[in-house]
Tab-separated table of C-alpha atoms and ligand atoms in Angstrom:
chain	number	residue	atom	x	y	z
A	427	UNK	CA	3.402	-13.451	5.159
A	428	UNK	CA	6.117	-11.834	7.108
A	429	UNK	CA	6.354	-9.091	4.849
A	430	UNK	CA	2.418	-8.783	4.515
A	431	UNK	CA	2.567	-8.239	8.768
A	432	UNK	CA	5.231	-5.649	8.825
A	433	UNK	CA	3.479	-3.756	5.816
A	434	UNK	CA	0.189	-4.133	7.642
A	435	UNK	CA	1.669	-2.278	10.513
A	436	UNK	CA	2.999	0.689	8.702
A	437	UNK	CA	0.115	1.056	7.279
A	438	UNK	CA	-1.830	1.434	11.183
A	439	UNK	CA	1.089	3.159	12.341
A	440	UNK	CA	0.951	5.909	9.242
A	441	UNK	CA	-2.572	6.289	9.838
A	442	UNK	CA	-2.534	6.757	13.409
A	443	UNK	CA	0.215	9.283	12.845
A	444	UNK	CA	-1.923	10.948	10.447
A	445	UNK	CA	-5.060	10.960	12.798
A	446	UNK	CA	-2.514	12.401	15.474
A	447	UNK	CA	-1.926	15.340	13.569
A	448	UNK	CA	-5.430	15.890	12.137
A	449	UNK	CA	-6.182	16.285	15.962
A	450	UNK	CA	-3.474	18.876	16.665
A	451	UNK	CA	-4.737	20.618	13.717
A	452	UNK	CA	-8.225	20.402	14.687
A	453	UNK	CA	-7.143	21.818	18.092
A	454	UNK	CA	-4.309	24.651	16.162
A	455	UNK	CA	-8.251	25.540	14.415
A	456	UNK	CA	-9.634	25.489	17.479
A	457	UNK	CA	-7.577	27.863	19.132
A	458	UNK	CA	-7.392	29.971	16.505
A	459	UNK	CA	-11.096	30.412	15.857
A	460	UNK	CA	-11.755	30.783	19.572
A	461	UNK	CA	-9.226	34.256	19.828
A	462	UNK	CA	-10.878	35.207	16.052
A	463	UNK	CA	-14.149	34.351	17.767
A	464	UNK	CA	-13.194	36.734	21.058
A	465	UNK	CA	-11.323	39.617	18.827
A	466	UNK	CA	-14.506	39.284	17.245
A	467	UNK	CA	-16.469	39.791	20.241
A	468	UNK	CA	-14.752	42.630	21.034
A	469	UNK	CA	-15.585	44.845	17.931
A	470	UNK	CA	-18.913	43.970	18.468
A	471	UNK	CA	-19.560	44.929	22.150
A	472	UNK	CA	-17.908	48.749	20.882
A	473	UNK	CA	-20.777	48.358	18.375
A	474	UNK	CA	-23.225	48.063	21.097
A	475	UNK	CA	-21.898	49.874	23.402
A	476	UNK	CA	-21.506	52.764	20.506
A	477	UNK	CA	-25.096	52.231	19.761
A	478	UNK	CA	-26.320	51.839	23.041
A	479	UNK	CA	-24.901	55.465	24.132
A	480	UNK	CA	-27.282	57.269	22.226
A	481	UNK	CA	-31.198	57.941	22.778
A	482	UNK	CA	-33.023	56.023	19.621
A	483	UNK	CA	-35.900	54.114	19.589
A	484	UNK	CA	-34.298	50.831	21.352
A	485	UNK	CA	-32.788	52.969	24.322
A	486	UNK	CA	-35.730	55.065	24.746
A	487	UNK	CA	-37.646	51.581	25.102
A	488	UNK	CA	-35.699	49.716	26.875
A	489	UNK	CA	-35.079	53.010	29.386
A	490	UNK	CA	-38.188	52.876	30.512
A	491	UNK	CA	-38.665	48.578	30.708
A	492	UNK	CA	-35.126	49.387	33.113
A	493	UNK	CA	-36.595	52.304	35.181
A	494	UNK	CA	-40.489	50.874	35.466
A	495	UNK	CA	-41.731	54.013	34.190
A	496	UNK	CA	-44.995	53.678	31.433
A	497	UNK	CA	-45.266	57.020	30.731
A	498	UNK	CA	-45.886	58.128	27.423
A	499	UNK	CA	-47.345	54.315	26.580
A	500	UNK	CA	-50.596	52.975	26.701
A	501	UNK	CA	-49.261	50.026	26.977
A	502	UNK	CA	-48.800	47.870	30.847
A	503	UNK	CA	-44.923	47.993	32.185
A	504	UNK	CA	-44.558	43.988	31.783
A	505	UNK	CA	-45.365	44.257	28.247
A	506	UNK	CA	-42.724	46.979	27.284
A	507	UNK	CA	-40.243	44.971	28.906
A	508	UNK	CA	-41.390	41.911	27.222
A	509	UNK	CA	-40.906	43.564	24.155
A	510	UNK	CA	-37.426	45.762	24.611
A	511	UNK	CA	-36.488	41.879	25.872
A	512	UNK	CA	-37.003	41.083	21.878
A	513	UNK	CA	-36.118	44.065	20.640
A	514	UNK	CA	-32.547	44.246	22.458
A	515	UNK	CA	-32.584	40.672	21.098
A	516	UNK	CA	-33.072	41.360	17.797
A	517	UNK	CA	-30.257	44.114	17.814
A	518	UNK	CA	-27.239	42.245	19.588
A	519	UNK	CA	-28.082	39.211	17.302
A	520	UNK	CA	-27.751	41.587	13.763
A	521	UNK	CA	-24.828	43.243	15.596
A	522	UNK	CA	-22.625	39.747	16.013
A	523	UNK	CA	-23.959	38.099	12.800
A	524	UNK	CA	-22.623	41.585	11.141
A	525	UNK	CA	-19.063	40.607	13.150
A	526	UNK	CA	-19.388	36.369	11.698
A	527	UNK	CA	-20.554	35.271	14.506
A	528	UNK	CA	-23.995	33.466	14.659
A	529	UNK	CA	-24.581	30.951	17.309
A	530	UNK	CA	-26.844	30.951	20.297
A	531	UNK	CA	-26.590	34.167	22.990
A	532	UNK	CA	-28.347	35.016	25.548
A	533	UNK	CA	-27.767	38.625	27.586
A	534	UNK	CA	-28.130	39.984	30.762
A	535	UNK	CA	-28.796	44.070	31.403
A	536	UNK	CA	-28.198	44.739	34.800
A	537	UNK	CA	-27.880	47.463	37.274
A	538	UNK	CA	-23.834	47.136	38.995
A	539	UNK	CA	-25.670	46.788	42.612
A	540	UNK	CA	-28.337	44.570	40.757
A	541	UNK	CA	-31.799	46.965	41.229
A	542	UNK	CA	-32.692	46.285	38.167
A	543	UNK	CA	-32.178	43.755	35.177
A	544	UNK	CA	-33.258	43.037	31.812
A	545	UNK	CA	-33.015	39.200	30.939
A	546	UNK	CA	-33.158	38.108	27.559
A	547	UNK	CA	-36.316	36.036	26.159
A	548	UNK	CA	-34.074	32.593	26.415
A	549	UNK	CA	-31.634	32.236	29.421
A	550	UNK	CA	-28.999	29.257	29.484
A	551	UNK	CA	-28.885	27.271	32.698
A	552	UNK	CA	-26.303	28.281	34.626
A	553	UNK	CA	-24.545	25.288	35.391
A	554	UNK	CA	-23.649	25.305	31.486
A	555	UNK	CA	-19.945	26.089	30.440
A	556	UNK	CA	-20.956	29.610	29.705
A	557	UNK	CA	-18.696	31.846	28.338
A	558	UNK	CA	-19.526	35.695	29.394
A	559	UNK	CA	-18.527	38.567	28.191
A	560	UNK	CA	-19.781	42.013	30.205
A	561	UNK	CA	-19.950	45.577	28.075
A	562	UNK	CA	-19.733	48.765	30.768
A	563	UNK	CA	-22.716	51.128	28.839
A	564	UNK	CA	-22.236	54.612	28.798
A	565	UNK	CA	-24.024	57.096	27.966
A	566	UNK	CA	-28.410	57.066	27.364
A	567	UNK	CA	-28.826	54.437	29.167
A	568	UNK	CA	-27.254	54.745	32.189
A	569	UNK	CA	-28.104	58.376	32.403
A	570	UNK	CA	-31.385	57.499	32.361
A	571	UNK	CA	-30.982	54.591	35.236
A	572	UNK	CA	-29.043	56.741	36.665
A	573	UNK	CA	-26.978	54.157	37.809
A	574	UNK	CA	-23.687	51.824	36.576
A	575	UNK	CA	-24.913	49.220	33.949
A	576	UNK	CA	-23.318	46.205	32.392
A	577	UNK	CA	-24.579	44.678	29.507
A	578	UNK	CA	-23.742	40.988	29.875
A	579	UNK	CA	-23.110	38.490	27.100
A	580	UNK	CA	-23.236	34.727	27.243
A	581	UNK	CA	-23.175	32.052	25.225
A	582	UNK	CA	-22.406	28.189	25.794
A	583	UNK	CA	-20.820	25.463	24.198
A	584	UNK	CA	-18.532	27.828	22.044
A	585	UNK	CA	-16.026	24.609	21.856
A	586	UNK	CA	-18.567	23.256	19.498
A	587	UNK	CA	-19.704	26.535	17.482
A	588	UNK	CA	-15.894	26.426	16.690
A	589	UNK	CA	-15.898	22.901	15.351
A	590	UNK	CA	-18.902	23.154	13.232
A	591	UNK	CA	-17.222	26.089	11.515
A	592	UNK	CA	-14.139	24.035	10.885
A	593	UNK	CA	-16.532	21.270	9.841
A	594	UNK	CA	-15.941	21.734	6.132
A	595	UNK	CA	-12.434	20.754	6.262
A	596	UNK	CA	-12.667	17.921	9.298
A	597	UNK	CA	-15.099	15.449	8.339
A	598	UNK	CA	-14.300	15.783	4.392
A	599	UNK	CA	-10.292	14.581	5.624
A	600	UNK	CA	-11.840	11.797	7.963
A	601	UNK	CA	-14.366	10.661	4.791
A	602	UNK	CA	-10.811	10.557	2.875
A	603	UNK	CA	-9.485	8.782	6.143
A	604	UNK	CA	-12.270	6.176	5.968
A	605	UNK	CA	-11.836	5.314	2.373
A	606	UNK	CA	-8.434	4.999	2.308
A	607	UNK	CA	-8.850	2.790	4.819
A	608	UNK	CA	-12.135	0.966	2.621
A	609	UNK	CA	-9.737	0.458	0.220
A	610	UNK	CA	-6.631	-1.271	2.293
A	611	UNK	CA	-8.542	-3.810	3.404
A	612	UNK	CA	-9.977	-4.597	0.269
A	613	UNK	CA	-6.396	-4.393	-1.421
A	614	UNK	CA	-5.321	-6.757	1.284
A	615	UNK	CA	-8.595	-9.456	0.962
A	616	UNK	CA	-8.071	-9.426	-2.470
A	617	UNK	CA	-4.261	-10.234	-2.391
A	618	UNK	CA	-4.761	-12.990	0.805
A	619	UNK	CA	-7.642	-14.799	-1.737
A	620	UNK	CA	-5.300	-14.035	-4.934
A	621	UNK	CA	-2.899	-15.966	-2.562
A	622	UNK	CA	-4.952	-18.625	-1.553
A	623	UNK	CA	-5.677	-19.480	-5.465
A	624	UNK	CA	-2.323	-19.113	-5.976
A	625	UNK	CA	-1.569	-22.290	-3.402
A	626	UNK	CA	-4.052	-24.205	-4.074
A	627	UNK	CA	-3.291	-24.102	-7.796
A	628	UNK	CA	0.247	-25.262	-6.857
A	629	UNK	CA	-0.948	-27.976	-4.803
A	630	UNK	CA	-2.746	-29.119	-7.318
A	631	UNK	CA	-0.335	-29.415	-10.423
A	632	UNK	CA	2.155	-30.548	-7.426
A	633	UNK	CA	-0.440	-33.552	-6.385
A	634	UNK	CA	-0.960	-33.854	-10.638
A	635	UNK	CA	2.670	-34.795	-11.223
A	636	UNK	CA	3.154	-36.831	-8.809
A	637	UNK	CA	0.547	-39.150	-9.837
A	638	UNK	CA	1.930	-38.942	-13.387
A	639	UNK	CA	4.805	-40.358	-11.993
A	640	UNK	CA	3.044	-43.685	-11.182
A	641	UNK	CA	2.160	-44.313	-14.936
A	642	UNK	CA	5.204	-42.601	-16.276
A	643	UNK	CA	7.515	-44.868	-14.493
A	644	UNK	CA	5.381	-48.078	-15.374
A	645	UNK	CA	5.588	-47.381	-19.416
A	646	UNK	CA	9.132	-46.850	-18.899
A	647	UNK	CA	9.422	-50.414	-16.818
A	648	UNK	CA	7.440	-52.505	-19.599
A	649	UNK	CA	8.624	-50.779	-22.866
A	650	UNK	CA	11.642	-51.897	-21.079
A	651	UNK	CA	10.620	-55.922	-20.936
A	652	UNK	CA	8.532	-55.608	-24.049
A	653	UNK	CA	12.231	-54.795	-26.159
A	654	UNK	CA	12.965	-58.420	-25.280
A	655	UNK	CA	10.805	-59.952	-27.825
A	656	UNK	CA	10.019	-57.160	-29.901
A	657	UNK	CA	11.071	-57.950	-33.949
A	658	UNK	CA	13.265	-55.649	-35.301
A	659	UNK	CA	11.042	-53.477	-37.678
A	660	UNK	CA	9.045	-52.583	-34.662
A	661	UNK	CA	11.852	-51.519	-32.557
A	662	UNK	CA	12.214	-47.582	-33.824
A	663	UNK	CA	8.028	-47.653	-32.760
A	664	UNK	CA	9.186	-48.293	-29.018
A	665	UNK	CA	12.488	-45.638	-29.302
A	666	UNK	CA	9.611	-43.395	-29.705
A	667	UNK	CA	7.633	-44.588	-26.388
A	668	UNK	CA	11.079	-44.609	-24.789
A	669	UNK	CA	12.247	-41.241	-25.812
A	670	UNK	CA	8.659	-39.188	-25.227
A	671	UNK	CA	8.224	-40.907	-21.625
A	672	UNK	CA	11.943	-39.769	-20.477
A	673	UNK	CA	10.586	-36.885	-21.587
A	674	UNK	CA	7.454	-36.532	-19.788
A	675	UNK	CA	9.741	-37.738	-16.466
A	676	UNK	CA	12.084	-34.787	-17.103
A	677	UNK	CA	9.049	-31.728	-17.650
A	678	UNK	CA	7.273	-33.314	-14.002
A	679	UNK	CA	10.331	-33.655	-12.688
A	680	UNK	CA	10.989	-30.154	-13.625
A	681	UNK	CA	7.718	-28.986	-12.053
A	682	UNK	CA	8.118	-31.192	-8.771
A	683	UNK	CA	11.408	-29.198	-7.842
A	684	UNK	CA	10.081	-26.603	-8.652
A	685	UNK	CA	7.222	-26.754	-6.330
A	686	UNK	CA	9.996	-28.157	-3.367
A	687	UNK	CA	11.535	-24.760	-3.969
A	688	UNK	CA	8.425	-23.313	-2.976
A	689	UNK	CA	7.172	-25.132	-0.319
A	690	UNK	CA	9.369	-26.720	1.488
A	691	UNK	CA	12.276	-23.856	1.483
A	692	UNK	CA	14.279	-25.568	4.527
A	693	UNK	CA	14.961	-28.444	2.804
A	694	UNK	CA	16.955	-26.285	0.281
A	695	UNK	CA	20.514	-26.852	2.647
A	696	UNK	CA	23.497	-24.754	1.765
A	697	UNK	CA	26.172	-26.263	2.116
A	698	UNK	CA	30.332	-24.537	1.701
A	699	UNK	CA	31.934	-25.975	-1.849
A	700	UNK	CA	34.030	-25.416	-4.115
A	701	UNK	CA	31.397	-24.680	-7.687
A	702	UNK	CA	34.582	-25.132	-10.473
A	703	UNK	CA	34.676	-29.065	-9.921
A	704	UNK	CA	30.654	-28.905	-10.676
A	705	UNK	CA	30.878	-26.024	-13.406
A	706	UNK	CA	33.728	-28.111	-15.368
A	707	UNK	CA	31.436	-31.314	-15.081
A	708	UNK	CA	28.592	-29.370	-16.372
A	709	UNK	CA	30.805	-27.817	-19.323
A	710	UNK	CA	31.932	-31.503	-20.719
A	711	UNK	CA	28.746	-32.435	-20.555
A	712	UNK	CA	26.919	-29.878	-22.762
A	713	UNK	CA	30.107	-30.143	-24.779
A	714	UNK	CA	29.531	-33.841	-25.948
A	715	UNK	CA	25.239	-33.232	-26.284
A	716	UNK	CA	26.646	-29.990	-28.766
A	717	UNK	CA	28.868	-32.434	-30.955
A	718	UNK	CA	25.603	-34.388	-31.047
A	719	UNK	CA	23.425	-31.619	-32.338
A	720	UNK	CA	25.489	-29.390	-33.751
A	721	UNK	CA	25.860	-26.734	-31.485
A	722	UNK	CA	29.076	-24.694	-30.883
A	723	UNK	CA	30.091	-24.431	-27.436
A	724	UNK	CA	32.505	-23.087	-25.697
A	725	UNK	CA	33.420	-22.252	-22.619
A	726	UNK	CA	36.730	-20.351	-20.973
A	727	UNK	CA	36.326	-20.567	-16.381
A	728	UNK	CA	38.804	-17.896	-14.560
A	729	UNK	CA	41.161	-19.852	-12.683
A	730	UNK	CA	41.284	-21.219	-9.166
A	731	UNK	CA	38.660	-22.381	-7.341
A	732	UNK	CA	35.199	-21.038	-6.963
A	733	UNK	CA	33.925	-21.472	-2.983
A	734	UNK	CA	30.224	-21.060	-2.869
A	735	UNK	CA	27.879	-21.333	-0.179
A	736	UNK	CA	25.685	-23.897	-2.635
A	737	UNK	CA	23.094	-26.790	-3.149
A	738	UNK	CA	24.990	-27.988	-5.907
A	739	UNK	CA	22.582	-29.877	-7.187
A	740	UNK	CA	19.750	-27.414	-7.680
A	741	UNK	CA	22.408	-24.616	-8.540
A	742	UNK	CA	23.958	-27.387	-11.997
A	743	UNK	CA	20.257	-28.015	-12.771
A	744	UNK	CA	19.742	-23.663	-12.808
A	745	UNK	CA	22.255	-23.638	-15.261
A	746	UNK	CA	21.720	-26.521	-16.963
A	747	UNK	CA	18.342	-25.013	-17.380
A	748	UNK	CA	20.082	-21.524	-18.627
A	749	UNK	CA	22.025	-24.230	-21.605
A	750	UNK	CA	18.938	-25.873	-22.501
A	751	UNK	CA	17.460	-22.489	-23.064
A	752	UNK	CA	19.909	-20.932	-25.213
A	753	UNK	CA	20.158	-24.644	-26.877
A	754	UNK	CA	16.584	-24.380	-27.530
A	755	UNK	CA	15.984	-20.669	-29.130
A	756	UNK	CA	18.559	-20.510	-31.104
A	757	UNK	CA	18.767	-21.308	-34.830
A	758	UNK	CA	22.085	-22.181	-34.940
A	759	UNK	CA	23.591	-22.269	-31.559
A	760	UNK	CA	26.516	-20.719	-30.695
A	761	UNK	CA	26.741	-20.868	-27.367
A	762	UNK	CA	29.572	-19.511	-24.824
A	763	UNK	CA	29.908	-20.448	-21.539
A	764	UNK	CA	31.715	-17.493	-18.822
A	765	UNK	CA	32.713	-17.678	-15.290
A	766	UNK	CA	34.997	-15.303	-13.840
A	767	UNK	CA	35.711	-13.969	-10.260
A	768	UNK	CA	34.178	-9.550	-9.364
A	769	UNK	CA	34.179	-8.124	-6.772
A	770	UNK	CA	33.717	-10.982	-4.239
A	771	UNK	CA	31.192	-12.289	-6.500
A	772	UNK	CA	30.864	-15.335	-9.208
A	773	UNK	CA	29.727	-14.461	-12.189
A	774	UNK	CA	28.254	-17.311	-14.605
A	775	UNK	CA	27.099	-15.646	-17.834
A	776	UNK	CA	26.107	-18.043	-20.570
A	777	UNK	CA	25.673	-16.280	-23.984
A	778	UNK	CA	23.568	-17.351	-27.046
A	779	UNK	CA	23.689	-15.882	-30.874
A	780	UNK	CA	19.341	-16.933	-30.926
A	781	UNK	CA	16.476	-15.357	-30.885
A	782	UNK	CA	16.724	-12.728	-28.122
A	783	UNK	CA	14.028	-11.181	-25.874
A	784	UNK	CA	12.056	-8.163	-26.634
A	785	UNK	CA	12.142	-5.395	-23.947
A	786	UNK	CA	8.439	-6.076	-22.192
A	787	UNK	CA	9.093	-9.328	-22.044
A	788	UNK	CA	12.949	-9.545	-20.212
A	789	UNK	CA	11.102	-8.873	-16.629
A	790	UNK	CA	7.799	-11.202	-17.462
A	791	UNK	CA	10.241	-14.500	-18.559
A	792	UNK	CA	11.152	-14.951	-14.632
A	793	UNK	CA	7.494	-15.755	-13.786
A	794	UNK	CA	6.376	-18.616	-13.601
A	795	UNK	CA	4.119	-20.408	-16.725
A	796	UNK	CA	5.019	-17.039	-19.115
A	797	UNK	CA	6.616	-17.823	-22.406
A	798	UNK	CA	7.170	-15.363	-24.649
A	799	UNK	CA	3.727	-15.687	-27.405
A	800	UNK	CA	5.689	-15.389	-30.614
A	801	UNK	CA	4.628	-18.104	-33.458
A	802	UNK	CA	8.259	-18.848	-33.921
A	803	UNK	CA	8.886	-19.563	-29.864
A	804	UNK	CA	5.826	-21.820	-30.374
A	805	UNK	CA	7.790	-24.574	-32.247
A	806	UNK	CA	9.665	-24.652	-29.156
A	807	UNK	CA	7.842	-27.170	-26.766
A	808	UNK	CA	8.498	-25.954	-22.967
A	809	UNK	CA	6.236	-24.924	-20.396
A	810	UNK	CA	7.350	-21.718	-18.816
A	811	UNK	CA	8.788	-22.970	-15.858
A	812	UNK	CA	12.971	-22.480	-16.679
A	813	UNK	CA	13.488	-19.182	-16.028
A	814	UNK	CA	11.492	-19.070	-12.762
A	815	UNK	CA	13.477	-21.834	-11.336
A	816	UNK	CA	16.329	-20.358	-12.104
A	817	UNK	CA	15.433	-17.157	-10.443
A	818	UNK	CA	13.868	-19.045	-7.277
A	819	UNK	CA	17.549	-21.138	-6.610
A	820	UNK	CA	19.775	-17.940	-7.357
A	821	UNK	CA	17.973	-15.876	-5.069
A	822	UNK	CA	17.892	-18.510	-2.046
A	823	UNK	CA	22.040	-18.534	-3.302
A	824	UNK	CA	21.758	-15.020	-2.232
A	825	UNK	CA	22.397	-13.992	-5.733
A	826	UNK	CA	21.129	-12.397	-8.776
A	827	UNK	CA	20.564	-12.831	-12.438
A	828	UNK	CA	20.702	-10.663	-15.368
A	829	UNK	CA	19.496	-10.738	-18.858
A	830	UNK	CA	20.810	-8.713	-21.432
A	831	UNK	CA	19.381	-9.317	-25.232
A	832	UNK	CA	19.190	-8.231	-28.407
A	833	UNK	CA	16.451	-9.244	-30.563
A	834	UNK	CA	17.905	-10.994	-33.287
A	835	UNK	CA	21.029	-11.072	-32.116
A	836	UNK	CA	21.497	-13.103	-28.889
A	837	UNK	CA	20.882	-13.387	-25.285
A	838	UNK	CA	23.237	-13.118	-22.253
A	839	UNK	CA	22.104	-14.773	-19.101
A	840	UNK	CA	24.450	-13.746	-15.794
A	841	UNK	CA	23.973	-15.178	-12.578
A	842	UNK	CA	26.171	-13.433	-9.537
A	843	UNK	CA	26.579	-15.926	-6.514
A	844	UNK	CA	28.619	-14.374	-3.859
A	845	UNK	CA	32.149	-16.077	-3.203
A	846	UNK	CA	32.950	-17.183	0.592
A	847	UNK	CA	36.024	-15.117	1.724
A	848	UNK	CA	39.593	-17.463	1.190
A	849	UNK	CA	41.540	-17.001	4.497
B	1172	ADP	P1	10.454	-22.641	-21.480
B	1172	ADP	O1	11.572	-22.518	-21.968
B	1172	ADP	O2	10.214	-23.509	-20.617
B	1172	ADP	O3	9.376	-21.964	-22.771
B	1172	ADP	P2	11.696	-20.935	-19.266
B	1172	ADP	O4	11.627	-20.447	-18.549
B	1172	ADP	O5	12.736	-21.387	-19.897
B	1172	ADP	O6	10.592	-21.856	-20.011
B	1172	ADP	O7	11.597	-18.830	-20.461
B	1172	ADP	C1	10.451	-18.531	-20.734
B	1172	ADP	C2	10.619	-17.945	-21.605
B	1172	ADP	O8	11.679	-16.841	-21.949
B	1172	ADP	C3	10.498	-19.190	-23.440
B	1172	ADP	O9	9.334	-19.167	-23.747
B	1172	ADP	C4	11.306	-17.394	-24.167
B	1172	ADP	O10	10.545	-17.134	-25.471
B	1172	ADP	C5	12.284	-17.134	-23.432
B	1172	ADP	N1	14.076	-17.448	-23.111
B	1172	ADP	C6	14.293	-17.859	-22.098
B	1172	ADP	N2	15.273	-18.394	-23.025
B	1172	ADP	C7	16.194	-17.374	-23.964
B	1172	ADP	C8	16.987	-16.863	-24.717
B	1172	ADP	N3	18.140	-17.681	-24.035
B	1172	ADP	N4	16.593	-16.571	-25.847
B	1172	ADP	C9	15.781	-16.469	-26.326
B	1172	ADP	N5	14.770	-16.783	-25.681
B	1172	ADP	C10	14.565	-17.175	-24.163
């Protein structure tokens, strides 16, 4: 749960960082585009200036308009001025487009002493944030008017124009970020949902196993009471009942232990212990069992104490589980237990000469309920809980489990538990 929050925080920070970088890039992009825009205006201005310097159809008409001269025309001076306004606008627009500027603009053609002005048909509100580029005209027009003449180009909302030019980049990048966020949220939701399912399944299994305990206990008790009055011919039947209930009981305990580990982690109390005597006891018990069941079992424990922080019962169970597996998955078991100290760690390794585990299954067998799907193996009963229990217990001891295995040769399971420094 905690780790999940950390991931979420990291994700949010990463996304915010990405937004910030994006914003910075955008700013750089806009200022570069501004520089480019001004450069283009510069070139366009020069071209406009040159084109308006000579006498041609346009300058002739504009010249008439600014000097209020309607000779040579059948039109009124107002119509001449109107026509020249549109004519000039089209010409400027054409020149700007040639230089890569395709945005709304207006213009004013004015005398420096304000004695005349020809304004573009569209005019911007002066309260708007306008960008003005004055062009000092030369040649035909100032000469005709007999005055210094300026052509002022005006642009508004230049930033939104520049942004619109960058839209090709910003919109897709925002879109991709949005996709990432949506997928992340979807991912979190499905993890959360999955966790809920797992938790309910686990608590269901735990409740169920608890419920199973009572009938098993009753069967056990009843069979004990039956034993006294039963005639000898039926005793083997009773023995089967007792053996099977005992097995069932063990399975139930296994499930419950694992459940306890997962749901009540605080119950796990590590205490400073010399684990050697416990290990010897496990080995001696298993040796006795081995003698009865045709198993060759040897063990070798390094000299000295094995001082570790341990919850003894769980660690004992874990080792018993590994020994149990070694015997279960071997035909004529030769099992060795070896315990040694190496680099501040206690190493307990259990080897067998059994069927082995292939590479594909090696990581999976630590998962709860996982069993290798192999016809041979399924002759052996189990619920796939043993190794997940081992892993959980060893993890709680701040240790590790390692499996080396060769199919058909055997398996070595090693657990590493940190040793306490002896002073
Ligand atoms: P279970 O033994 O109840 O099936 P475990 O979690 O103890 O569950 O083991 C999971 C699987 O790992 C087993 O089904 C078995 O296929 C494989 N396995 C475990 N130990 C060994 C071993 N020593 N040799 C071969 N296979 C093993």
